[in-house]
mmCIF file of C-alpha atoms and ligand atoms in Angstrom:
data_model
loop_
_atom_site.group_PDB
_atom_site.id
_atom_site.type_symbol
_atom_site.label_atom_id
_atom_site.label_comp_id
_atom_site.label_asym_id
_atom_site.label_seq_id
_atom_site.Cartn_x
_atom_site.Cartn_y
_atom_site.Cartn_z
ATOM 1 C CA MET A 1 116.048 165.540 106.365
ATOM 2 C CA PHE A 2 112.530 162.537 106.335
ATOM 3 C CA ASN A 3 109.862 162.144 108.442
ATOM 4 C CA THR A 4 110.068 158.368 110.207
ATOM 5 C CA PRO A 5 106.712 157.572 108.952
ATOM 6 C CA PHE A 6 107.762 157.935 105.219
ATOM 7 C CA VAL A 7 111.278 155.789 105.815
ATOM 8 C CA PHE A 8 108.955 153.329 107.540
ATOM 9 C CA SER A 9 106.251 153.501 104.587
ATOM 10 C CA PHE A 10 109.175 153.249 101.982
ATOM 11 C CA ALA A 11 111.143 150.174 103.349
ATOM 12 C CA LEU A 12 107.563 148.281 103.935
ATOM 13 C CA LEU A 13 106.606 148.851 100.187
ATOM 14 C CA LEU A 14 110.498 147.526 99.125
ATOM 15 C CA SER A 15 110.301 144.548 101.147
ATOM 16 C CA PHE A 16 107.275 143.496 99.359
ATOM 17 C CA PRO A 17 108.940 141.684 96.054
ATOM 18 C CA LEU A 18 110.975 140.614 98.951
ATOM 19 C CA LEU A 19 108.222 138.721 100.485
ATOM 20 C CA PHE A 20 106.875 137.439 97.420
ATOM 21 C CA LEU A 21 111.063 135.676 96.789
ATOM 22 C CA PHE A 22 111.547 134.680 99.815
ATOM 23 C CA VAL A 23 107.735 133.285 101.114
ATOM 24 C CA PRO A 24 107.668 130.378 99.236
ATOM 25 C CA ARG A 25 110.825 129.440 99.967
ATOM 26 C CA ILE A 26 110.618 129.619 103.737
ATOM 27 C CA LEU A 27 107.737 128.313 103.461
ATOM 28 C CA PRO A 28 106.951 124.854 100.778
ATOM 29 C CA PRO A 29 104.062 124.533 99.080
ATOM 30 C CA LYS A 30 100.959 123.167 100.901
ATOM 31 C CA HIS A 31 100.032 120.546 98.526
ATOM 32 C CA VAL A 32 102.980 119.477 96.572
ATOM 33 C CA GLU A 33 104.864 116.214 97.883
ATOM 34 C CA ILE A 34 108.225 116.295 96.255
ATOM 35 C CA SER A 35 110.327 119.284 97.720
ATOM 36 C CA LEU A 36 111.656 122.016 95.030
ATOM 37 C CA PRO A 37 115.198 121.113 95.086
ATOM 38 C CA ASP A 38 114.557 117.109 94.103
ATOM 39 C CA GLU A 39 112.094 118.274 92.000
ATOM 40 C CA LEU A 40 114.375 121.006 90.065
ATOM 41 C CA ASP A 41 117.098 117.826 91.033
ATOM 42 C CA ASP A 42 114.500 115.585 88.407
ATOM 43 C CA ILE A 43 114.327 117.932 85.986
ATOM 44 C CA ALA A 44 117.928 118.285 85.294
ATOM 45 C CA LEU A 45 118.455 114.250 84.625
ATOM 46 C CA PHE A 46 115.120 113.901 82.784
ATOM 47 C CA ARG A 47 116.481 116.727 80.266
ATOM 48 C CA ARG A 48 120.046 114.846 79.895
ATOM 49 C CA ALA A 49 118.257 112.178 80.025
ATOM 50 C CA THR A 50 116.085 113.233 77.052
ATOM 51 C CA LEU A 51 118.985 115.381 75.509
ATOM 52 C CA ALA A 52 121.441 112.255 74.955
ATOM 53 C CA SER A 53 118.279 109.507 73.429
ATOM 54 C CA LEU A 54 116.938 111.749 70.973
ATOM 55 C CA GLY A 55 120.225 112.959 70.439
ATOM 56 C CA GLY A 56 122.219 109.877 70.143
ATOM 57 C CA GLY A 57 120.221 107.132 69.115
ATOM 58 C CA ALA A 58 120.262 103.308 69.426
ATOM 59 C CA THR A 59 122.931 102.735 66.904
ATOM 60 C CA VAL A 60 126.438 104.495 68.592
ATOM 61 C CA SER A 61 127.169 102.856 72.426
ATOM 62 C CA ARG A 62 128.379 105.204 74.875
ATOM 63 C CA LEU A 63 132.547 103.595 74.608
ATOM 64 C CA GLY A 64 132.219 103.231 70.950
ATOM 65 C CA THR A 65 131.731 99.776 70.649
ATOM 66 C CA THR A 66 130.087 98.033 68.149
ATOM 67 C CA ASN A 67 127.207 95.885 69.846
ATOM 68 C CA PRO A 68 124.444 95.106 68.335
ATOM 69 C CA LYS A 69 122.629 92.996 71.044
ATOM 70 C CA PRO A 70 119.613 94.808 72.526
ATOM 71 C CA LYS A 71 119.562 95.349 76.456
ATOM 72 C CA ILE A 72 117.585 94.465 79.180
ATOM 73 C CA ALA A 73 117.545 97.380 82.023
ATOM 74 C CA PHE A 74 116.862 95.955 85.956
ATOM 75 C CA LEU A 75 114.746 98.865 87.879
ATOM 76 C CA PHE A 76 115.066 97.629 91.587
ATOM 77 C CA LEU A 77 113.354 100.286 93.577
ATOM 78 C CA THR A 78 113.794 99.587 97.237
ATOM 79 C CA ASN A 79 114.017 100.385 101.028
ATOM 80 C CA THR A 80 115.256 97.581 102.604
ATOM 81 C CA ASN A 81 118.553 95.215 101.452
ATOM 82 C CA LEU A 82 118.193 92.828 98.178
ATOM 83 C CA HIS A 83 116.526 89.859 99.813
ATOM 84 C CA PHE A 84 117.192 87.463 96.784
ATOM 85 C CA ALA A 85 120.102 89.489 95.457
ATOM 86 C CA PRO A 86 121.381 85.106 95.202
ATOM 87 C CA LEU A 87 118.681 84.011 93.412
ATOM 88 C CA TRP A 88 119.162 87.023 91.223
ATOM 89 C CA GLU A 89 122.565 86.437 90.694
ATOM 90 C CA LEU A 90 121.734 82.850 89.527
ATOM 91 C CA PHE A 91 119.678 84.723 86.720
ATOM 92 C CA PHE A 92 122.237 87.440 85.634
ATOM 93 C CA GLN A 93 125.205 84.212 85.567
ATOM 94 C CA ASN A 94 126.900 83.488 82.355
ATOM 95 C CA ASN A 95 124.556 86.986 80.547
ATOM 96 C CA GLU A 96 127.256 89.779 80.529
ATOM 97 C CA GLY A 97 126.300 92.163 78.149
ATOM 98 C CA LEU A 98 122.546 92.166 78.270
ATOM 99 C CA TYR A 99 121.319 93.450 80.539
ATOM 100 C CA ASN A 100 122.517 96.271 83.383
ATOM 101 C CA ILE A 101 121.403 96.959 86.991
ATOM 102 C CA TYR A 102 120.005 100.427 88.647
ATOM 103 C CA ILE A 103 118.860 100.718 92.503
ATOM 104 C CA HIS A 104 117.368 102.904 94.067
ATOM 105 C CA ALA A 105 117.745 102.254 97.581
ATOM 106 C CA ASP A 106 115.865 105.354 100.272
ATOM 107 C CA PRO A 107 118.634 106.237 101.680
ATOM 108 C CA SER A 108 116.934 107.062 104.516
ATOM 109 C CA CYS A 109 117.191 103.147 105.098
ATOM 110 C CA LYS A 110 120.287 101.696 106.317
ATOM 111 C CA ILE A 111 120.854 99.189 102.769
ATOM 112 C CA THR A 112 124.332 97.343 102.269
ATOM 113 C CA SER A 113 125.934 96.644 98.693
ATOM 114 C CA PRO A 114 124.810 92.705 97.951
ATOM 115 C CA GLY A 115 128.099 92.476 95.989
ATOM 116 C CA GLY A 116 128.409 90.567 92.761
ATOM 117 C CA VAL A 117 126.269 92.043 89.579
ATOM 118 C CA PHE A 118 124.925 94.738 92.486
ATOM 119 C CA SER A 119 128.491 95.897 92.990
ATOM 120 C CA GLY A 120 128.621 100.072 91.782
ATOM 121 C CA ARG A 121 124.356 99.363 90.491
ATOM 122 C CA PHE A 122 123.319 102.210 93.442
ATOM 123 C CA ILE A 123 122.000 105.683 91.724
ATOM 124 C CA ALA A 124 121.448 108.929 92.966
ATOM 125 C CA ALA A 125 118.565 107.490 95.558
ATOM 126 C CA LYS A 126 115.927 110.051 97.681
ATOM 127 C CA LYS A 127 113.501 109.393 99.889
ATOM 128 C CA THR A 128 111.041 107.246 99.336
ATOM 129 C CA GLN A 129 107.575 106.800 101.210
ATOM 130 C CA ARG A 130 104.291 104.639 100.635
ATOM 131 C CA ALA A 131 101.130 106.039 99.100
ATOM 132 C CA THR A 132 103.541 109.670 97.755
ATOM 133 C CA PRO A 133 103.907 110.538 94.984
ATOM 134 C CA THR A 134 107.382 109.791 96.109
ATOM 135 C CA LEU A 135 107.261 106.278 94.571
ATOM 136 C CA ILE A 136 106.421 107.765 90.462
ATOM 137 C CA SER A 137 109.849 110.267 91.296
ATOM 138 C CA ALA A 138 112.441 107.291 91.809
ATOM 139 C CA ALA A 139 110.348 105.153 89.177
ATOM 140 C CA ARG A 140 111.326 107.630 86.873
ATOM 141 C CA ARG A 141 114.785 108.544 88.093
ATOM 142 C CA LEU A 142 115.201 104.886 87.241
ATOM 143 C CA LEU A 143 114.168 104.818 84.084
ATOM 144 C CA ALA A 144 116.222 108.475 83.056
ATOM 145 C CA THR A 145 120.018 107.452 84.775
ATOM 146 C CA ALA A 146 119.350 103.418 83.039
ATOM 147 C CA LEU A 147 118.034 105.490 79.028
ATOM 148 C CA LEU A 148 121.225 107.945 79.951
ATOM 149 C CA ASP A 149 123.861 105.524 80.838
ATOM 150 C CA ASP A 150 123.160 102.791 77.753
ATOM 151 C CA SER A 151 121.455 103.444 74.547
ATOM 152 C CA PHE A 152 121.587 99.370 74.519
ATOM 153 C CA ASN A 153 119.143 99.855 76.880
ATOM 154 C CA SER A 154 116.088 98.585 74.711
ATOM 155 C CA TYR A 155 113.095 97.403 77.883
ATOM 156 C CA PHE A 156 113.224 98.633 81.469
ATOM 157 C CA ALA A 157 111.730 96.251 83.977
ATOM 158 C CA LEU A 158 111.295 97.181 87.250
ATOM 159 C CA VAL A 159 111.088 95.291 90.197
ATOM 160 C CA SER A 160 111.662 95.385 93.724
ATOM 161 C CA GLN A 161 112.945 94.176 96.752
ATOM 162 C CA HIS A 162 110.108 91.447 96.931
ATOM 163 C CA CYS A 163 109.799 90.267 93.283
ATOM 164 C CA ILE A 164 112.065 86.938 92.864
ATOM 165 C CA PRO A 165 111.947 85.785 88.700
ATOM 166 C CA LEU A 166 109.970 83.086 87.297
ATOM 167 C CA HIS A 167 112.273 81.754 83.791
ATOM 168 C CA THR A 168 115.645 81.943 82.896
ATOM 169 C CA PHE A 169 117.345 84.878 81.857
ATOM 170 C CA GLN A 170 117.130 83.629 78.455
ATOM 171 C CA TYR A 171 114.217 82.854 78.940
ATOM 172 C CA MET A 172 112.802 86.991 78.985
ATOM 173 C CA TYR A 173 115.476 87.684 76.261
ATOM 174 C CA LYS A 174 114.088 85.921 73.537
ATOM 175 C CA THR A 175 110.475 86.580 75.036
ATOM 176 C CA LEU A 176 111.153 90.341 75.094
ATOM 177 C CA PHE A 177 113.047 90.008 71.489
ATOM 178 C CA VAL A 178 113.307 86.904 69.099
ATOM 179 C CA LYS A 179 109.485 86.161 68.326
ATOM 180 C CA PRO A 180 107.498 90.117 69.875
ATOM 181 C CA SER A 181 103.543 88.859 69.120
ATOM 182 C CA PHE A 182 103.104 91.973 67.380
ATOM 183 C CA PRO A 183 104.689 93.936 65.114
ATOM 184 C CA MET A 184 106.466 95.844 67.186
ATOM 185 C CA TYR A 185 107.763 96.140 70.908
ATOM 186 C CA ARG A 186 105.343 96.689 73.277
ATOM 187 C CA SER A 187 104.917 97.880 77.220
ATOM 188 C CA PHE A 188 103.697 95.279 79.584
ATOM 189 C CA ILE A 189 101.958 96.876 81.664
ATOM 190 C CA GLU A 190 98.818 96.734 83.415
ATOM 191 C CA ILE A 191 95.942 98.993 82.621
ATOM 192 C CA LYS A 192 92.624 98.687 84.689
ATOM 193 C CA SER A 193 89.696 101.238 83.843
ATOM 194 C CA ASP A 194 86.579 98.991 85.976
ATOM 195 C CA GLU A 195 88.014 98.840 88.924
ATOM 196 C CA PRO A 196 85.581 99.442 91.866
ATOM 197 C CA VAL A 197 87.702 101.396 93.779
ATOM 198 C CA LEU A 198 88.717 103.987 91.261
ATOM 199 C CA TRP A 199 86.851 106.816 92.383
ATOM 200 C CA ASP A 200 88.139 106.936 95.730
ATOM 201 C CA ARG A 201 92.011 107.423 93.753
ATOM 202 C CA TYR A 202 91.091 109.372 91.504
ATOM 203 C CA ILE A 203 89.161 112.380 94.056
ATOM 204 C CA ALA A 204 92.238 111.649 96.500
ATOM 205 C CA ARG A 205 93.515 114.613 96.059
ATOM 206 C CA GLY A 206 90.089 116.933 96.404
ATOM 207 C CA LYS A 207 87.156 117.077 93.972
ATOM 208 C CA ASN A 208 88.213 118.253 90.454
ATOM 209 C CA VAL A 209 91.756 118.346 91.120
ATOM 210 C CA MET A 210 93.073 116.781 88.669
ATOM 211 C CA LEU A 211 91.281 118.385 86.290
ATOM 212 C CA PRO A 212 91.936 119.096 82.875
ATOM 213 C CA GLU A 213 94.556 117.415 82.169
ATOM 214 C CA VAL A 214 92.623 113.820 83.567
ATOM 215 C CA PRO A 215 89.211 113.429 83.287
ATOM 216 C CA PHE A 216 87.761 110.746 85.134
ATOM 217 C CA ASP A 217 86.986 108.404 82.363
ATOM 218 C CA ARG A 218 90.675 108.406 81.710
ATOM 219 C CA PHE A 219 92.070 107.534 84.876
ATOM 220 C CA ARG A 220 93.472 104.316 84.819
ATOM 221 C CA MET A 221 94.415 101.476 87.377
ATOM 222 C CA GLY A 222 97.224 98.553 86.907
ATOM 223 C CA SER A 223 100.319 97.447 88.961
ATOM 224 C CA GLN A 224 103.400 99.767 90.144
ATOM 225 C CA PHE A 225 105.762 97.124 88.786
ATOM 226 C CA PHE A 226 105.685 97.018 84.697
ATOM 227 C CA VAL A 227 108.828 96.563 81.751
ATOM 228 C CA LEU A 228 108.260 99.820 79.401
ATOM 229 C CA THR A 229 109.903 99.969 76.135
ATOM 230 C CA ARG A 230 112.710 102.501 75.588
ATOM 231 C CA GLN A 231 109.966 104.649 73.678
ATOM 232 C CA HIS A 232 107.821 104.548 76.717
ATOM 233 C CA ALA A 233 110.875 105.495 79.365
ATOM 234 C CA LEU A 234 111.646 108.534 77.546
ATOM 235 C CA VAL A 235 107.507 109.260 77.552
ATOM 236 C CA VAL A 236 107.664 109.022 81.034
ATOM 237 C CA ILE A 237 110.410 110.934 81.707
ATOM 238 C CA GLN A 238 109.475 113.644 79.432
ATOM 239 C CA ASP A 239 105.908 114.261 80.684
ATOM 240 C CA LYS A 240 104.707 117.020 82.724
ATOM 241 C CA ARG A 241 101.237 117.353 82.187
ATOM 242 C CA LEU A 242 100.032 114.873 84.377
ATOM 243 C CA TRP A 243 103.326 114.906 86.667
ATOM 244 C CA ARG A 244 101.567 118.268 87.776
ATOM 245 C CA LYS A 245 98.828 116.769 88.692
ATOM 246 C CA PHE A 246 99.383 113.225 90.550
ATOM 247 C CA LYS A 247 102.612 115.165 92.750
ATOM 248 C CA LEU A 248 99.803 116.567 94.482
ATOM 249 C CA ARG A 249 99.794 115.549 97.680
ATOM 250 C CA CYS A 250 96.891 112.607 98.688
ATOM 251 C CA LEU A 251 94.124 114.178 101.248
ATOM 252 C CA ASN A 252 93.251 110.813 101.836
ATOM 253 C CA LEU A 253 96.126 108.825 102.688
ATOM 254 C CA GLN A 254 93.868 105.109 102.547
ATOM 255 C CA SER A 255 92.967 105.394 99.180
ATOM 256 C CA CYS A 256 96.072 106.854 96.906
ATOM 257 C CA TYR A 257 98.801 104.834 95.875
ATOM 258 C CA PRO A 258 99.291 107.445 92.889
ATOM 259 C CA GLU A 259 102.342 105.033 91.723
ATOM 260 C CA GLU A 260 99.906 102.420 90.566
ATOM 261 C CA HIS A 261 97.736 105.443 88.464
ATOM 262 C CA TYR A 262 100.549 107.565 86.920
ATOM 263 C CA PHE A 263 102.354 105.573 84.341
ATOM 264 C CA PRO A 264 98.890 103.284 83.437
ATOM 265 C CA THR A 265 97.054 106.667 82.861
ATOM 266 C CA LEU A 266 99.595 108.750 80.774
ATOM 267 C CA LEU A 267 100.293 105.670 78.696
ATOM 268 C CA SER A 268 97.471 104.793 77.846
ATOM 269 C CA MET A 269 96.621 108.090 76.991
ATOM 270 C CA GLU A 270 99.849 108.445 74.857
ATOM 271 C CA ASP A 271 100.375 105.014 73.773
ATOM 272 C CA PRO A 272 97.734 102.398 74.295
ATOM 273 C CA ASP A 273 98.250 100.402 71.006
ATOM 274 C CA GLY A 274 101.446 99.954 72.242
ATOM 275 C CA CYS A 275 100.520 98.502 75.357
ATOM 276 C CA THR A 276 99.547 95.437 76.754
ATOM 277 C CA HIS A 277 97.584 96.274 79.346
ATOM 278 C CA TYR A 278 98.748 93.070 81.211
ATOM 279 C CA SER A 279 101.847 93.125 83.276
ATOM 280 C CA LEU A 280 104.573 90.031 83.423
ATOM 281 C CA THR A 281 104.537 90.464 87.411
ATOM 282 C CA ARG A 282 102.264 87.976 88.975
ATOM 283 C CA VAL A 283 100.903 88.767 92.487
ATOM 284 C CA ASN A 284 98.452 87.847 95.023
ATOM 285 C CA TRP A 285 95.372 90.044 96.055
ATOM 286 C CA THR A 286 93.696 87.061 97.042
ATOM 287 C CA GLY A 287 93.146 88.203 100.826
ATOM 288 C CA SER A 288 95.149 91.259 100.925
ATOM 289 C CA VAL A 289 95.521 93.551 104.454
ATOM 290 C CA GLY A 290 96.089 97.694 104.593
ATOM 291 C CA GLY A 291 97.166 97.229 100.347
ATOM 292 C CA HIS A 292 100.137 94.823 100.740
ATOM 293 C CA PRO A 293 99.006 91.945 98.411
ATOM 294 C CA HIS A 294 99.550 88.442 99.449
ATOM 295 C CA THR A 295 103.361 87.274 100.998
ATOM 296 C CA TYR A 296 104.329 84.000 100.745
ATOM 297 C CA ARG A 297 106.598 82.056 103.155
ATOM 298 C CA PRO A 298 108.881 79.490 103.174
ATOM 299 C CA PRO A 299 105.739 76.374 103.859
ATOM 300 C CA GLU A 300 104.831 78.162 100.887
ATOM 301 C CA VAL A 301 107.692 78.117 98.916
ATOM 302 C CA THR A 302 107.571 74.671 96.389
ATOM 303 C CA PRO A 303 108.131 73.938 92.327
ATOM 304 C CA ARG A 304 104.015 73.432 92.435
ATOM 305 C CA LEU A 305 103.984 77.258 93.673
ATOM 306 C CA ILE A 306 106.442 78.031 90.962
ATOM 307 C CA GLN A 307 104.228 76.506 87.926
ATOM 308 C CA GLU A 308 101.202 78.517 88.967
ATOM 309 C CA LEU A 309 102.773 81.504 89.257
ATOM 310 C CA ARG A 310 104.258 80.961 86.180
ATOM 311 C CA PHE A 311 100.421 80.431 84.348
ATOM 312 C CA SER A 312 98.819 83.214 82.607
ATOM 313 C CA ASN A 313 96.128 84.108 80.967
ATOM 314 C CA SER A 314 97.741 86.298 78.270
ATOM 315 C CA SER A 315 99.928 84.811 75.931
ATOM 316 C CA TYR A 316 103.015 85.389 77.668
ATOM 317 C CA SER A 317 104.573 83.351 80.970
ATOM 318 C CA PHE A 318 104.955 85.903 83.921
ATOM 319 C CA MET A 319 108.612 86.546 84.490
ATOM 320 C CA PHE A 320 108.477 88.127 88.101
ATOM 321 C CA ALA A 321 106.317 87.263 91.050
ATOM 322 C CA ARG A 322 106.035 89.302 94.416
ATOM 323 C CA LYS A 323 105.931 89.921 97.749
ATOM 324 C CA PHE A 324 107.861 87.119 98.670
ATOM 325 C CA SER A 325 109.476 86.941 102.574
ATOM 326 C CA PRO A 326 113.041 87.263 102.992
ATOM 327 C CA ASP A 327 113.391 84.172 104.758
ATOM 328 C CA CYS A 328 111.707 81.969 101.878
ATOM 329 C CA LEU A 329 115.590 82.592 100.040
ATOM 330 C CA GLN A 330 117.087 79.814 101.137
ATOM 331 C CA PRO A 331 114.348 77.394 99.523
ATOM 332 C CA LEU A 332 113.820 78.971 96.843
ATOM 333 C CA LEU A 333 117.956 78.632 96.127
ATOM 334 C CA ASP A 334 117.455 74.787 96.573
ATOM 335 C CA MET A 335 114.716 74.005 94.050
ATOM 336 C CA ALA A 336 117.076 77.088 91.531
ATOM 337 C CA ASP A 337 118.681 75.100 89.348
ATOM 338 C CA LYS A 338 116.058 72.105 88.923
ATOM 339 C CA VAL A 339 112.728 74.261 88.576
ATOM 340 C CA ILE A 340 113.651 78.250 88.271
ATOM 341 C CA PHE A 341 115.914 78.169 86.192
ATOM 342 C CA SER A 342 115.078 74.661 84.070
ATOM 343 C CA ASP A 343 113.539 76.472 81.141
HETATM 344 C C1 NAG B 401 97.067 83.328 96.697
HETATM 345 O O1 NAG B 401 97.128 83.684 98.795
HETATM 346 C C2 NAG B 401 95.911 82.120 99.396
HETATM 347 C C3 NAG B 401 96.163 83.657 100.341
HETATM 348 O O2 NAG B 401 96.232 84.367 100.762
HETATM 349 C C4 NAG B 401 96.060 81.136 99.531
HETATM 350 O O3 NAG B 401 95.896 80.685 100.266
HETATM 351 C C5 NAG B 401 96.452 80.676 97.859
HETATM 352 O O4 NAG B 401 97.023 79.731 97.901
HETATM 353 C C6 NAG B 401 97.639 82.129 97.191
HETATM 354 N N1 NAG B 401 97.327 81.556 95.518
HETATM 355 C C7 NAG B 401 98.083 81.250 94.927
HETATM 356 C C8 NAG B 401 98.074 81.179 93.261
HETATM 357 O O5 NAG B 401 99.618 81.442 95.301
HETATM 358 C C1 NAG B 402 92.615 83.410 84.330
HETATM 359 O O1 NAG B 402 90.697 83.969 83.503
HETATM 360 C C2 NAG B 402 90.686 83.227 85.425
HETATM 361 C C3 NAG B 402 88.908 83.826 84.586
HETATM 362 O O2 NAG B 402 88.954 84.819 84.673
HETATM 363 C C4 NAG B 402 90.534 83.851 86.385
HETATM 364 O O3 NAG B 402 89.460 83.202 87.150
HETATM 365 C C5 NAG B 402 91.826 83.601 86.865
HETATM 366 O O4 NAG B 402 92.205 84.062 87.872
HETATM 367 C C6 NAG B 402 93.027 84.597 85.279
HETATM 368 N N1 NAG B 402 93.981 83.874 86.235
HETATM 369 C C7 NAG B 402 95.530 84.934 86.160
HETATM 370 C C8 NAG B 402 96.499 84.230 87.035
HETATM 371 O O5 NAG B 402 94.939 86.222 86.213
#
């Protein structure tokens, strides 16, 4: 017969490997913001989208029909109702076949579909939270879903519920596809390296944690809202190296905003010449409060404002602007035909 201490030590020995197996499941890793099941779902989606894009190419559409026209994928990232849906509806009107809409709506917020062109366009979404890498994941999920859904999606425009269009769809379409000022298509993404807050943002996850993948002199900043080429959308969903660092939890939430750094840093490393380094989305940082830009209210919404917001120092006019409070919808609709969609 075995004596009790022996059985006890044997059991203890046996339980060690089990401990290694189960502890990580019971105690989630402390320093990562995204849960393991969410991460695995995303990895599977990104892999499918990558395989489909690399295999299928852009010559055969999903339904086998031949459609020679490239499309713009509009990626709506939201945690509220889409307040400006009626304005966007006018924007999309009569342009069927030239665009697709995808909506990532935080499932923990009660969001109702505005119907119309937005019907059935909600994608499998997960909870998002400000100043966390969940916003990066949501944007990557939108890119992957759009890549997978339609091989004719050629540009991918990320917008939020606070964004409005500043021109007609046709104006934007012609700008993007008909007269590229460069011999190839580029991504419209802001990439800045001279912002005073850059160091604080860099060390927000702790000193030296971004090394060696992201040395400080390669760390970049830019607006969360971009228009990416299909090639760059693929670069973003295929990335694992930088994501390992950017998914780490921020220790300093006041100086975090990983979504303003991940995309500009990645694309400036992978293909700086393929990016414009400026955004097509106008935002007003004058008098910003708590990391929020100026939010326009109804009395400010005038034809003159729209003209001002379009004006850009680059060779392209701004296509979108943010942020607008939900009650700006009516004043915007009132001047939609005469001002916003007059070109
Ligand atoms: C930007 O916002 C400020 C208020 O914070 C406002 O005075 C200014 O007119 C705005 N600029 C534009 C171009 O709308
Ligand atoms: C254009 O450049 C001028 C001078 O650098 C600057 O003051 C202005 O804010 C810029 N306008 C836009 C829309 O970026």
